[in-house]
XYZ file of C-alpha atoms in Angstrom:
410
model
C -20.485 20.775 -23.788
C -23.042 18.001 -23.333
C -21.798 15.689 -26.063
C -18.823 13.990 -24.320
C -20.800 13.487 -21.128
C -23.530 11.612 -22.999
C -21.079 9.403 -24.854
C -19.344 8.559 -21.570
C -22.674 7.727 -19.948
C -23.561 5.299 -22.741
C -20.160 3.567 -22.607
C -20.108 0.316 -20.677
C -18.905 1.014 -17.146
C -16.365 -1.800 -17.263
C -14.712 -2.538 -20.606
C -11.190 -3.417 -19.517
C -9.639 -4.194 -22.922
C -10.771 -0.902 -24.520
C -7.676 1.120 -25.534
C -8.825 4.076 -23.450
C -9.239 1.847 -20.385
C -5.776 0.320 -20.846
C -4.208 3.757 -21.300
C -5.693 5.013 -18.029
C -8.152 2.869 -16.059
C -8.392 5.214 -13.062
C -11.154 7.602 -14.259
C -13.201 4.499 -15.160
C -12.665 3.154 -11.630
C -13.802 6.482 -10.148
C -17.079 6.141 -12.075
C -17.534 2.520 -11.003
C -16.988 3.310 -7.319
C -19.397 6.250 -7.524
C -22.161 4.799 -9.711
C -22.093 1.013 -9.291
C -19.557 -0.265 -6.731
C -20.640 -3.905 -7.168
C -21.143 -3.927 -10.926
C -22.375 -6.908 -12.963
C -20.633 -7.456 -16.322
C -22.296 -8.807 -19.490
C -20.528 -12.115 -18.677
C -22.372 -12.249 -15.341
C -19.336 -11.540 -13.173
C -19.576 -9.195 -10.205
C -16.985 -6.397 -10.140
C -15.965 -4.945 -6.758
C -14.261 -1.552 -7.012
C -14.197 -0.175 -3.451
C -11.434 -0.915 -0.955
C -13.822 -2.305 1.693
C -15.371 -5.020 -0.499
C -12.130 -5.877 -2.326
C -10.208 -6.495 0.895
C -13.138 -8.446 2.391
C -13.511 -10.797 -0.593
C -9.773 -11.589 -0.696
C -9.689 -12.560 2.982
C -13.125 -14.133 3.545
C -13.124 -17.955 3.647
C -16.561 -18.015 2.001
C -14.770 -17.116 -1.224
C -12.348 -19.386 -3.066
C -10.970 -20.064 -6.542
C -12.990 -23.047 -7.845
C -10.970 -22.813 -11.065
C -12.206 -25.871 -12.989
C -15.897 -25.191 -12.352
C -15.565 -21.466 -13.084
C -13.601 -22.020 -16.309
C -15.981 -24.750 -17.509
C -18.958 -22.463 -16.943
C -17.317 -19.812 -19.028
C -15.916 -21.831 -21.930
C -17.896 -25.101 -21.883
C -17.175 -28.586 -20.471
C -14.346 -29.442 -22.914
C -12.127 -26.528 -21.962
C -10.056 -28.504 -19.459
C -8.741 -30.632 -22.349
C -6.797 -27.570 -23.552
C -3.178 -27.832 -22.289
C -3.020 -24.237 -21.048
C -6.124 -24.556 -18.859
C -5.122 -28.000 -17.634
C -1.787 -26.523 -16.548
C -3.426 -23.495 -14.876
C -5.716 -25.829 -12.922
C -2.593 -26.979 -11.034
C -1.342 -23.460 -10.218
C -1.351 -22.750 -6.511
C -2.722 -19.321 -7.511
C -5.879 -21.090 -8.744
C -6.022 -23.747 -5.998
C -8.152 -23.946 -2.864
C -7.160 -25.673 0.399
C -6.023 -28.369 0.998
C -4.175 -28.421 -2.371
C -3.242 -24.766 -2.037
C -1.837 -25.277 1.460
C 0.271 -28.238 0.335
C 1.634 -26.546 -2.823
C 2.404 -23.249 -1.132
C 4.047 -25.011 1.797
C 6.575 -26.552 -0.591
C 7.794 -23.258 -2.088
C 7.328 -20.770 0.739
C 10.775 -21.518 2.200
C 12.460 -20.066 -0.882
C 10.814 -16.686 -0.231
C 11.394 -16.134 3.503
C 12.269 -12.587 4.548
C 15.746 -13.703 5.552
C 16.476 -15.405 2.226
C 15.187 -12.463 0.218
C 17.120 -9.922 2.311
C 20.295 -11.945 1.696
C 19.803 -11.464 -2.054
C 20.359 -7.683 -1.905
C 24.058 -7.757 -2.929
C 23.288 -10.023 -5.898
C 20.376 -7.805 -6.979
C 22.646 -4.742 -6.752
C 25.304 -6.517 -8.822
C 22.832 -7.401 -11.619
C 21.458 -3.832 -11.726
C 24.966 -2.385 -11.951
C 25.983 -4.838 -14.694
C 22.817 -3.965 -16.634
C 23.585 -0.241 -16.456
C 27.272 -0.856 -17.329
C 26.140 -2.534 -20.544
C 24.110 0.459 -21.786
C 25.683 3.506 -20.137
C 27.953 4.267 -23.104
C 25.089 4.157 -25.604
C 23.251 7.163 -24.216
C 19.890 5.506 -24.749
C 17.921 2.378 -23.904
C 14.468 0.903 -23.632
C 13.804 0.990 -19.889
C 11.636 -2.120 -20.172
C 13.653 -4.519 -22.325
C 17.168 -3.282 -21.534
C 16.650 -2.521 -17.853
C 13.479 -3.536 -15.977
C 13.222 -6.962 -17.656
C 16.733 -8.319 -17.113
C 16.881 -8.062 -13.331
C 13.804 -10.088 -12.292
C 14.313 -12.637 -15.093
C 17.912 -13.230 -13.952
C 16.872 -13.507 -10.295
C 14.002 -15.938 -10.916
C 16.245 -18.030 -13.232
C 18.847 -18.227 -10.440
C 16.230 -19.084 -7.808
C 14.756 -21.827 -9.989
C 18.148 -23.178 -11.050
C 17.824 -22.473 -14.785
C 21.401 -22.834 -16.113
C 23.075 -19.654 -17.329
C 23.556 -20.923 -20.880
C 19.789 -21.543 -21.175
C 18.760 -18.041 -20.157
C 19.084 -16.139 -23.408
C 15.822 -17.667 -24.608
C 14.108 -16.423 -21.411
C 15.456 -12.892 -21.904
C 14.082 -12.923 -25.431
C 10.826 -14.708 -24.617
C 7.757 -12.707 -25.467
C 5.646 -11.243 -22.689
C 2.371 -12.460 -24.135
C 1.140 -14.550 -21.217
C -0.811 -11.803 -19.491
C -3.897 -12.292 -21.614
C -4.647 -15.594 -19.792
C -5.674 -13.703 -16.684
C -7.982 -11.119 -18.277
C -11.710 -11.283 -17.461
C -12.628 -11.209 -21.168
C -12.806 -14.727 -22.687
C -9.975 -15.713 -25.020
C -10.529 -16.419 -28.714
C -9.742 -19.887 -30.110
C -6.634 -18.376 -31.765
C -5.440 -16.982 -28.436
C -6.036 -20.336 -26.753
C -4.081 -22.153 -29.491
C -1.160 -19.748 -29.059
C -1.217 -20.177 -25.267
C -1.354 -23.975 -25.682
C 1.758 -23.893 -27.862
C 3.643 -21.738 -25.336
C 2.559 -23.996 -22.456
C 3.643 -27.152 -24.297
C 7.055 -25.643 -25.076
C 7.545 -24.604 -21.439
C 6.454 -28.052 -20.217
C 8.968 -29.763 -22.508
C 11.778 -27.501 -21.361
C 11.070 -27.878 -17.634
C 10.654 -31.669 -17.871
C 14.232 -31.829 -19.201
C 15.426 -29.484 -16.462
C 13.787 -31.682 -13.790
C 15.721 -34.670 -15.142
C 18.925 -32.645 -14.968
C 18.208 -31.613 -11.351
C 17.328 -35.181 -10.338
C 20.783 -36.266 -11.520
C 22.682 -33.226 -10.262
C 20.704 -31.276 -7.628
C 21.754 -27.752 -6.648
C 20.744 -25.212 -4.024
C 17.731 -24.058 -6.004
C 13.964 -24.305 -5.891
C 13.590 -26.883 -8.675
C 16.056 -29.209 -6.916
C 14.032 -28.828 -3.696
C 10.724 -29.501 -5.450
C 12.068 -32.496 -7.369
C 13.253 -33.848 -3.997
C 9.808 -33.221 -2.454
C 8.233 -35.081 -5.365
C 10.404 -38.123 -4.593
C 9.749 -37.941 -0.814
C 6.376 -39.616 -1.000
C 4.619 -37.889 -3.870
C 3.816 -34.538 -2.280
C 3.834 -33.188 -5.812
C 2.801 -34.808 -9.085
C 4.881 -34.139 -12.164
C 2.031 -32.082 -13.646
C 1.788 -29.986 -10.473
C 5.533 -29.501 -10.424
C 5.634 -28.304 -14.036
C 2.587 -26.051 -13.719
C 3.834 -24.307 -10.579
C 7.324 -23.745 -11.959
C 5.709 -22.101 -15.014
C 3.604 -20.007 -12.624
C 6.610 -19.004 -10.496
C 8.648 -18.124 -13.558
C 5.878 -15.877 -14.907
C 4.861 -14.364 -11.583
C 8.512 -13.989 -10.592
C 9.291 -11.459 -13.292
C 6.129 -10.122 -14.983
C 4.878 -8.049 -12.091
C 8.310 -6.736 -11.090
C 9.078 -5.603 -14.651
C 5.798 -3.677 -14.544
C 6.427 -2.255 -11.071
C 9.799 -0.837 -12.171
C 8.442 0.439 -15.505
C 5.221 1.942 -14.103
C 7.177 3.503 -11.207
C 9.739 5.145 -13.508
C 6.995 6.475 -15.784
C 5.062 7.870 -12.790
C 8.189 9.647 -11.492
C 8.971 11.203 -14.869
C 5.365 12.322 -15.269
C 5.684 14.051 -11.870
C 9.004 15.943 -12.000
C 8.484 17.389 -8.493
C 8.359 13.850 -7.064
C 11.375 12.785 -9.139
C 13.365 15.753 -7.797
C 12.255 14.974 -4.233
C 13.329 11.331 -4.495
C 16.729 12.281 -5.952
C 17.232 14.760 -3.117
C 16.013 12.319 -0.470
C 16.929 8.710 -1.331
C 15.773 7.752 2.186
C 12.179 8.078 0.900
C 12.673 5.128 -1.481
C 11.014 2.409 0.628
C 7.844 4.475 0.993
C 8.046 5.522 -2.665
C 7.856 1.864 -3.743
C 4.626 1.447 -1.716
C 3.254 4.565 -3.399
C 4.197 3.268 -6.888
C 2.366 0.035 -6.033
C -0.684 2.026 -4.945
C -0.580 4.646 -7.693
C -0.322 2.351 -10.723
C -0.422 -1.279 -9.640
C 1.251 -3.926 -11.846
C -1.642 -6.252 -11.027
C -5.004 -4.560 -11.476
C -7.349 -7.364 -10.563
C -7.742 -10.699 -8.819
C -10.799 -12.939 -8.694
C -12.670 -15.152 -6.249
C -15.728 -17.405 -6.465
C -18.518 -17.460 -3.877
C -18.377 -20.918 -2.263
C -21.797 -20.267 -0.693
C -24.449 -17.600 -1.201
C -23.241 -14.247 0.144
C -26.283 -12.195 1.076
C -24.817 -8.717 1.340
C -21.703 -7.624 -0.507
C -21.991 -3.866 -0.926
C -25.759 -4.236 -1.046
C -25.866 -7.110 -3.546
C -26.459 -10.839 -3.143
C -23.762 -13.029 -4.678
C -25.182 -16.458 -5.575
C -23.051 -19.515 -4.865
C -20.630 -20.236 -7.734
C -20.557 -16.667 -9.086
C -17.267 -14.855 -9.674
C -16.298 -11.598 -7.970
C -13.577 -9.626 -9.744
C -11.639 -7.526 -7.227
C -10.257 -4.345 -8.792
C -7.010 -3.833 -6.857
C -6.088 -0.728 -8.844
C -9.444 0.836 -7.991
C -9.259 -0.088 -4.287
C -5.814 1.566 -4.190
C -7.418 4.843 -5.356
C -10.451 4.716 -3.057
C -10.814 8.120 -1.339
C -12.369 6.340 1.660
C -8.856 5.025 2.436
C -6.697 7.674 0.711
C -8.617 10.912 1.320
C -5.788 13.191 0.171
C -5.968 13.252 -3.643
C -5.618 9.529 -4.399
C -5.092 10.376 -8.089
C -1.827 12.160 -7.225
C 1.600 10.579 -6.917
C 2.942 11.449 -3.462
C 6.068 9.489 -2.515
C 5.873 10.828 1.055
C 2.195 9.838 1.502
C 1.659 8.375 5.000
C 0.020 4.989 5.734
C 0.215 3.539 2.245
C -0.824 -0.102 2.348
C -1.630 -1.039 -1.225
C -3.639 -4.144 -2.069
C -1.409 -4.739 -5.119
C -0.065 -8.066 -3.798
C -3.554 -9.439 -3.105
C -4.643 -10.687 0.285
C -5.690 -13.671 2.339
C -4.179 -17.090 1.640
C -3.146 -16.048 -1.885
C -1.103 -13.016 -0.757
C 1.855 -12.796 -3.158
C 4.741 -15.068 -2.126
C 7.283 -12.798 -3.799
C 5.992 -9.461 -2.478
C 9.145 -8.664 -0.513
C 11.415 -9.782 -3.353
C 9.551 -7.534 -5.814
C 9.812 -4.561 -3.445
C 13.565 -5.006 -2.969
C 14.196 -5.525 -6.694
C 12.270 -2.356 -7.564
C 13.887 -0.370 -4.762
C 17.447 -1.244 -5.814
C 16.705 -0.904 -9.554
C 15.113 2.550 -9.319
C 17.551 3.917 -6.699
C 20.577 2.794 -8.732
C 19.181 4.222 -11.969
C 18.524 7.631 -10.371
C 21.992 7.648 -8.841
C 23.967 6.489 -11.866
C 21.967 8.165 -14.654
C 20.704 11.349 -12.976
C 19.992 13.141 -16.265
C 18.003 10.269 -17.807
C 14.925 11.459 -19.718
C 12.010 9.370 -20.941
C 11.440 10.159 -24.636
C 7.639 10.378 -24.478
C 5.969 10.435 -21.065
C 2.604 11.496 -22.492
C 1.885 8.615 -24.867
C 3.805 5.535 -23.771
C 2.959 2.203 -25.339
C 0.973 0.039 -22.916
C 0.674 -3.714 -23.355
C -2.831 -4.670 -24.475
C -3.621 -6.584 -21.280
C -5.653 -5.420 -18.323
C -4.899 -7.608 -15.284
C -1.124 -7.310 -15.712
C -0.663 -3.588 -16.290
C 2.639 -2.646 -17.857
C 4.437 -0.932 -20.686
C 5.511 -2.609 -23.881
C 8.498 -0.285 -24.180
C 9.751 2.910 -22.585
C 12.600 4.512 -24.579
C 14.852 6.875 -22.630
C 18.102 8.764 -23.225
C 20.749 10.611 -21.227
C-alpha cells in the first residue's frame, strides 16, 4: 500500500503540463493548498493556491503585470524582438495603468450589460441553427460542431469580420493556449506562434482598411475611429488587442460549454435535476465555472516587496501565479464537498473571470452564451449521450482548460 504514496510524495507539487495534471488538476491543488499554499516553482515563480491569497493578489494595487520585464527575465533580453511577444506586450490583459485604463476604456462600451443582454435573441438563433444542422445525423462532436461555432460567430459579428471571411476562423486551430502557460515555450513553439501572429496581423490590417473606408456598427469600426481621433490607439495596439479579443472572446466560452456538458454527464443526478428544473440554469453556470474553470490561472508581478503573502515574502519583480481553479475548490470558501458538482450550491462566486482591474470584460457574455447553449441542447436533444465520459481528450494546455473533442450521439 505504501508504494503509490511515496511516488506521489516525490512528484513535483506543481507540474502543470504533466498528462495526469491536465486530466485532473484538482487532487494536485488539494495537495498544494494543504502542504505548500505559497509554493515556489523551479522557475522561481510563486504559486498561490488558496482562495484568500489568490483574490488578494488579483485586487491589490501592489501587484501588476510588468509584462516586458517579466518576459525578458524568463527568456532573455532579445525575446521582445519575437513578433508574438511584441504583440502580447500591447494586450490590455498584459498592460498596467495608465495604458491598461486607456485601452480598456476604448472597448468596454461594446460589453455593457445592456448591449450583451440585447444579444440574447441572436445567441438563441445561432444555437438553434447549429443544432438544426446536426440533428438529423444522430451524432456530433460537442466541441467542434456545437460549442465552438456559437462564440466564434458572436465575436466575429461583434468585431465586424465579414461573413464570407469566417470559414477560416471556424476551421482555425485552437493552438494559442500554450502562450499563457507558466512553462517556457520551446523555440519551435515560439516560431509557430510567430507565424500565427503574423498571419493574424496581416488579416486584421486589411480589415482595418476596409472598416476605414466603410465603417459599420462594430467594434473594429469604433476602434479605427478612436485611432483617428487623436491617436488614442497605435496601429500595433489596435491589431494586438483585436487578436486578444478574438481569442479571449471564444476560447474560454468554448471551454465553459464543453467542461460544463462533460461535468453534467459525469454526474447524471445533476443532469436529471437540471432537465427537471431549467430555472436552476443561471446558478448551474456559476457552478460549472467553479467546478472546472475554463481559465485555471492568472499571474501578477510584485511591483514592490510584499512582506507577508501566506507567510512568505515576495521580492519586488517576482511573479505570483494565481491558481483560479484551486481557489474555486478551497474548502475555506466552499465547505460542503467542493470536489462535488452541485448545481443548486448556494453562494457560488467563482474567481474564474479573474479580479481587480483585469476582471474579464466578456464575463456576462460568456455566461449568457453558455446558459443558452446548454439549456437549448438539453431541451432539444434530451437523450444525448457523451460517448466516453471517463476518458475524454483534453487539450495539452494548462491555463486554458478545455477538451479537444467530445463526441456524443442521440
